[in-house]
Amino acid sequence: MSTISREEVAHLARLARLEVTDDELDAFAGQLDVILESMKTLAEVDTDGVQPTSQAVPLVNVFREDQPQPSLPRDAALAGGPDTFEDRFRVPRILDEEA
């Protein structure tokens, strides 16, 4: 039995603003089903006594110290964009009013 329906996949695609075909809906439903089943298997693992961790090995900060440097002049930065308005990049609207 499938854990996720085509309708749920279509809903997720709409939320992500993805256009998917009927064939892709079927394929994605199957792929997401495999992922969800794998997560169920992981949820069954006994983790009592296992300390929560975000990294398997300790991390070391390898970043350099921030050093202020002159930046690109505004006109030069804006020249790289397709359109500008009031010293800003102009981009097409992607969200509807309902979002």
mmCIF file with all atom_site columns, C-alpha atoms in Angstrom:
data_model
loop_
_atom_site.group_PDB
_atom_site.id
_atom_site.type_symbol
_atom_site.label_atom_id
_atom_site.label_alt_id
_atom_site.label_comp_id
_atom_site.label_asym_id
_atom_site.label_entity_id
_atom_site.label_seq_id
_atom_site.pdbx_PDB_ins_code
_atom_site.Cartn_x
_atom_site.Cartn_y
_atom_site.Cartn_z
_atom_site.occupancy
_atom_site.B_iso_or_equiv
_atom_site.pdbx_formal_charge
_atom_site.auth_seq_id
_atom_site.auth_comp_id
_atom_site.auth_asym_id
_atom_site.auth_atom_id
_atom_site.pdbx_PDB_model_num
ATOM 1  C CA . MET A 1 1  ? 0.000  0.000  0.000   1.00 0.00 ? 1  MET A CA 1
ATOM 2  C CA . SER A 1 2  ? 1.296  3.427  -0.934  1.00 0.00 ? 2  SER A CA 1
ATOM 3  C CA . THR A 1 3  ? 2.090  5.831  1.876   1.00 0.00 ? 3  THR A CA 1
ATOM 4  C CA . ILE A 1 4  ? 1.724  8.924  -0.298  1.00 0.00 ? 4  ILE A CA 1
ATOM 5  C CA . SER A 1 5  ? -0.891 9.533  -2.977  1.00 0.00 ? 5  SER A CA 1
ATOM 6  C CA . ARG A 1 6  ? -0.565 11.180 -6.378  1.00 0.00 ? 6  ARG A CA 1
ATOM 7  C CA . GLU A 1 7  ? -2.778 13.987 -5.055  1.00 0.00 ? 7  GLU A CA 1
ATOM 8  C CA . GLU A 1 8  ? -0.365 14.602 -2.169  1.00 0.00 ? 8  GLU A CA 1
ATOM 9  C CA . VAL A 1 9  ? 2.565  14.655 -4.576  1.00 0.00 ? 9  VAL A CA 1
ATOM 10 C CA . ALA A 1 10 ? 0.671  17.111 -6.805  1.00 0.00 ? 10 ALA A CA 1
ATOM 11 C CA . HIS A 1 11 ? -0.035 19.280 -3.749  1.00 0.00 ? 11 HIS A CA 1
ATOM 12 C CA . LEU A 1 12 ? 3.652  19.244 -2.769  1.00 0.00 ? 12 LEU A CA 1
ATOM 13 C CA . ALA A 1 13 ? 4.603  20.128 -6.346  1.00 0.00 ? 13 ALA A CA 1
ATOM 14 C CA . ARG A 1 14 ? 2.192  23.092 -6.299  1.00 0.00 ? 14 ARG A CA 1
ATOM 15 C CA . LEU A 1 15 ? 3.653  24.285 -2.985  1.00 0.00 ? 15 LEU A CA 1
ATOM 16 C CA . ALA A 1 16 ? 7.142  24.059 -4.477  1.00 0.00 ? 16 ALA A CA 1
ATOM 17 C CA . ARG A 1 17 ? 5.880  25.721 -7.661  1.00 0.00 ? 17 ARG A CA 1
ATOM 18 C CA . LEU A 1 18 ? 7.000  22.761 -9.770  1.00 0.00 ? 18 LEU A CA 1
ATOM 19 C CA . GLU A 1 19 ? 5.298  21.730 -12.978 1.00 0.00 ? 19 GLU A CA 1
ATOM 20 C CA . VAL A 1 20 ? 5.158  17.947 -13.106 1.00 0.00 ? 20 VAL A CA 1
ATOM 21 C CA . THR A 1 21 ? 3.624  15.595 -15.642 1.00 0.00 ? 21 THR A CA 1
ATOM 22 C CA . ASP A 1 22 ? 1.294  12.700 -14.830 1.00 0.00 ? 22 ASP A CA 1
ATOM 23 C CA . ASP A 1 23 ? 4.170  10.279 -15.377 1.00 0.00 ? 23 ASP A CA 1
ATOM 24 C CA . GLU A 1 24 ? 6.345  12.278 -12.982 1.00 0.00 ? 24 GLU A CA 1
ATOM 25 C CA . LEU A 1 25 ? 3.572  12.256 -10.359 1.00 0.00 ? 25 LEU A CA 1
ATOM 26 C CA . ASP A 1 26 ? 3.553  8.458  -10.479 1.00 0.00 ? 26 ASP A CA 1
ATOM 27 C CA . ALA A 1 27 ? 7.343  8.251  -10.377 1.00 0.00 ? 27 ALA A CA 1
ATOM 28 C CA . PHE A 1 28 ? 7.672  10.763 -7.528  1.00 0.00 ? 28 PHE A CA 1
ATOM 29 C CA . ALA A 1 29 ? 4.939  9.036  -5.527  1.00 0.00 ? 29 ALA A CA 1
ATOM 30 C CA . GLY A 1 30 ? 6.896  5.790  -5.744  1.00 0.00 ? 30 GLY A CA 1
ATOM 31 C CA . GLN A 1 31 ? 10.191 7.468  -4.864  1.00 0.00 ? 31 GLN A CA 1
ATOM 32 C CA . LEU A 1 32 ? 8.696  9.346  -1.912  1.00 0.00 ? 32 LEU A CA 1
ATOM 33 C CA . ASP A 1 33 ? 7.114  6.096  -0.771  1.00 0.00 ? 33 ASP A CA 1
ATOM 34 C CA . VAL A 1 34 ? 10.558 4.475  -0.611  1.00 0.00 ? 34 VAL A CA 1
ATOM 35 C CA . ILE A 1 35 ? 11.901 7.430  1.380   1.00 0.00 ? 35 ILE A CA 1
ATOM 36 C CA . LEU A 1 36 ? 8.996  7.343  3.845   1.00 0.00 ? 36 LEU A CA 1
ATOM 37 C CA . GLU A 1 37 ? 9.361  3.574  4.314   1.00 0.00 ? 37 GLU A CA 1
ATOM 38 C CA . SER A 1 38 ? 13.084 4.067  4.990   1.00 0.00 ? 38 SER A CA 1
ATOM 39 C CA . MET A 1 39 ? 12.252 6.689  7.605   1.00 0.00 ? 39 MET A CA 1
ATOM 40 C CA . LYS A 1 40 ? 9.833  4.246  9.274   1.00 0.00 ? 40 LYS A CA 1
ATOM 41 C CA . THR A 1 41 ? 12.638 1.678  9.439   1.00 0.00 ? 41 THR A CA 1
ATOM 42 C CA . LEU A 1 42 ? 14.970 4.240  11.009  1.00 0.00 ? 42 LEU A CA 1
ATOM 43 C CA . ALA A 1 43 ? 12.301 5.194  13.536  1.00 0.00 ? 43 ALA A CA 1
ATOM 44 C CA . GLU A 1 44 ? 12.264 1.563  14.740  1.00 0.00 ? 44 GLU A CA 1
ATOM 45 C CA . VAL A 1 45 ? 15.966 1.658  15.705  1.00 0.00 ? 45 VAL A CA 1
ATOM 46 C CA . ASP A 1 46 ? 16.546 1.538  19.468  1.00 0.00 ? 46 ASP A CA 1
ATOM 47 C CA . THR A 1 47 ? 18.353 4.766  20.309  1.00 0.00 ? 47 THR A CA 1
ATOM 48 C CA . ASP A 1 48 ? 18.118 4.553  24.097  1.00 0.00 ? 48 ASP A CA 1
ATOM 49 C CA . GLY A 1 49 ? 21.425 5.608  25.570  1.00 0.00 ? 49 GLY A CA 1
ATOM 50 C CA . VAL A 1 50 ? 22.607 7.252  22.353  1.00 0.00 ? 50 VAL A CA 1
ATOM 51 C CA . GLN A 1 51 ? 23.535 10.870 22.875  1.00 0.00 ? 51 GLN A CA 1
ATOM 52 C CA . PRO A 1 52 ? 21.953 13.309 20.410  1.00 0.00 ? 52 PRO A CA 1
ATOM 53 C CA . THR A 1 53 ? 24.521 14.805 18.066  1.00 0.00 ? 53 THR A CA 1
ATOM 54 C CA . SER A 1 54 ? 24.568 17.019 15.024  1.00 0.00 ? 54 SER A CA 1
ATOM 55 C CA . GLN A 1 55 ? 27.992 15.875 13.819  1.00 0.00 ? 55 GLN A CA 1
ATOM 56 C CA . ALA A 1 56 ? 29.661 12.475 13.870  1.00 0.00 ? 56 ALA A CA 1
ATOM 57 C CA . VAL A 1 57 ? 33.096 14.029 14.310  1.00 0.00 ? 57 VAL A CA 1
ATOM 58 C CA . PRO A 1 58 ? 34.120 17.281 16.025  1.00 0.00 ? 58 PRO A CA 1
ATOM 59 C CA . LEU A 1 59 ? 34.233 20.308 13.766  1.00 0.00 ? 59 LEU A CA 1
ATOM 60 C CA . VAL A 1 60 ? 36.969 22.922 13.728  1.00 0.00 ? 60 VAL A CA 1
ATOM 61 C CA . ASN A 1 61 ? 36.312 26.444 12.490  1.00 0.00 ? 61 ASN A CA 1
ATOM 62 C CA . VAL A 1 62 ? 38.605 26.987 9.518   1.00 0.00 ? 62 VAL A CA 1
ATOM 63 C CA . PHE A 1 63 ? 37.271 30.404 8.575   1.00 0.00 ? 63 PHE A CA 1
ATOM 64 C CA . ARG A 1 64 ? 39.537 33.398 8.456   1.00 0.00 ? 64 ARG A CA 1
ATOM 65 C CA . GLU A 1 65 ? 38.824 36.528 10.455  1.00 0.00 ? 65 GLU A CA 1
ATOM 66 C CA . ASP A 1 66 ? 36.591 39.036 8.691   1.00 0.00 ? 66 ASP A CA 1
ATOM 67 C CA . GLN A 1 67 ? 38.560 41.944 7.326   1.00 0.00 ? 67 GLN A CA 1
ATOM 68 C CA . PRO A 1 68 ? 36.667 44.888 5.833   1.00 0.00 ? 68 PRO A CA 1
ATOM 69 C CA . GLN A 1 69 ? 37.572 45.575 2.217   1.00 0.00 ? 69 GLN A CA 1
ATOM 70 C CA . PRO A 1 70 ? 36.268 48.059 -0.317  1.00 0.00 ? 70 PRO A CA 1
ATOM 71 C CA . SER A 1 71 ? 33.184 46.735 -2.043  1.00 0.00 ? 71 SER A CA 1
ATOM 72 C CA . LEU A 1 72 ? 31.990 47.008 -5.612  1.00 0.00 ? 72 LEU A CA 1
ATOM 73 C CA . PRO A 1 73 ? 30.536 50.429 -6.461  1.00 0.00 ? 73 PRO A CA 1
ATOM 74 C CA . ARG A 1 74 ? 26.713 50.333 -6.576  1.00 0.00 ? 74 ARG A CA 1
ATOM 75 C CA . ASP A 1 75 ? 26.566 51.179 -10.292 1.00 0.00 ? 75 ASP A CA 1
ATOM 76 C CA . ALA A 1 76 ? 29.005 48.404 -11.152 1.00 0.00 ? 76 ALA A CA 1
ATOM 77 C CA . ALA A 1 77 ? 27.047 45.864 -9.098  1.00 0.00 ? 77 ALA A CA 1
ATOM 78 C CA . LEU A 1 78 ? 23.716 46.894 -10.621 1.00 0.00 ? 78 LEU A CA 1
ATOM 79 C CA . ALA A 1 79 ? 25.185 46.784 -14.126 1.00 0.00 ? 79 ALA A CA 1
ATOM 80 C CA . GLY A 1 80 ? 25.291 42.993 -13.851 1.00 0.00 ? 80 GLY A CA 1
ATOM 81 C CA . GLY A 1 81 ? 21.520 42.706 -13.470 1.00 0.00 ? 81 GLY A CA 1
ATOM 82 C CA . PRO A 1 82 ? 18.903 42.612 -16.233 1.00 0.00 ? 82 PRO A CA 1
ATOM 83 C CA . ASP A 1 83 ? 16.828 45.511 -14.823 1.00 0.00 ? 83 ASP A CA 1
ATOM 84 C CA . THR A 1 84 ? 17.084 48.098 -12.042 1.00 0.00 ? 84 THR A CA 1
ATOM 85 C CA . PHE A 1 85 ? 14.713 50.483 -10.284 1.00 0.00 ? 85 PHE A CA 1
ATOM 86 C CA . GLU A 1 86 ? 15.624 53.106 -7.674  1.00 0.00 ? 86 GLU A CA 1
ATOM 87 C CA . ASP A 1 87 ? 19.165 51.738 -7.193  1.00 0.00 ? 87 ASP A CA 1
ATOM 88 C CA . ARG A 1 88 ? 17.909 48.171 -6.711  1.00 0.00 ? 88 ARG A CA 1
ATOM 89 C CA . PHE A 1 89 ? 17.623 45.050 -8.825  1.00 0.00 ? 89 PHE A CA 1
ATOM 90 C CA . ARG A 1 90 ? 14.155 44.676 -10.333 1.00 0.00 ? 90 ARG A CA 1
ATOM 91 C CA . VAL A 1 91 ? 12.953 41.085 -10.357 1.00 0.00 ? 91 VAL A CA 1
ATOM 92 C CA . PRO A 1 92 ? 9.691  39.531 -11.512 1.00 0.00 ? 92 PRO A CA 1
ATOM 93 C CA . ARG A 1 93 ? 7.049  38.862 -8.882  1.00 0.00 ? 93 ARG A CA 1
ATOM 94 C CA . ILE A 1 94 ? 6.851  35.153 -8.057  1.00 0.00 ? 94 ILE A CA 1
ATOM 95 C CA . LEU A 1 95 ? 4.269  35.024 -5.256  1.00 0.00 ? 95 LEU A CA 1
ATOM 96 C CA . ASP A 1 96 ? 0.567  35.612 -5.620  1.00 0.00 ? 96 ASP A CA 1
ATOM 97 C CA . GLU A 1 97 ? -1.410 37.657 -3.134  1.00 0.00 ? 97 GLU A CA 1
ATOM 98 C CA . GLU A 1 98 ? -2.761 34.473 -1.531  1.00 0.00 ? 98 GLU A CA 1
ATOM 99 C CA . ALA A 1 99 ? 0.717  33.178 -0.627  1.00 0.00 ? 99 ALA A CA 1
#
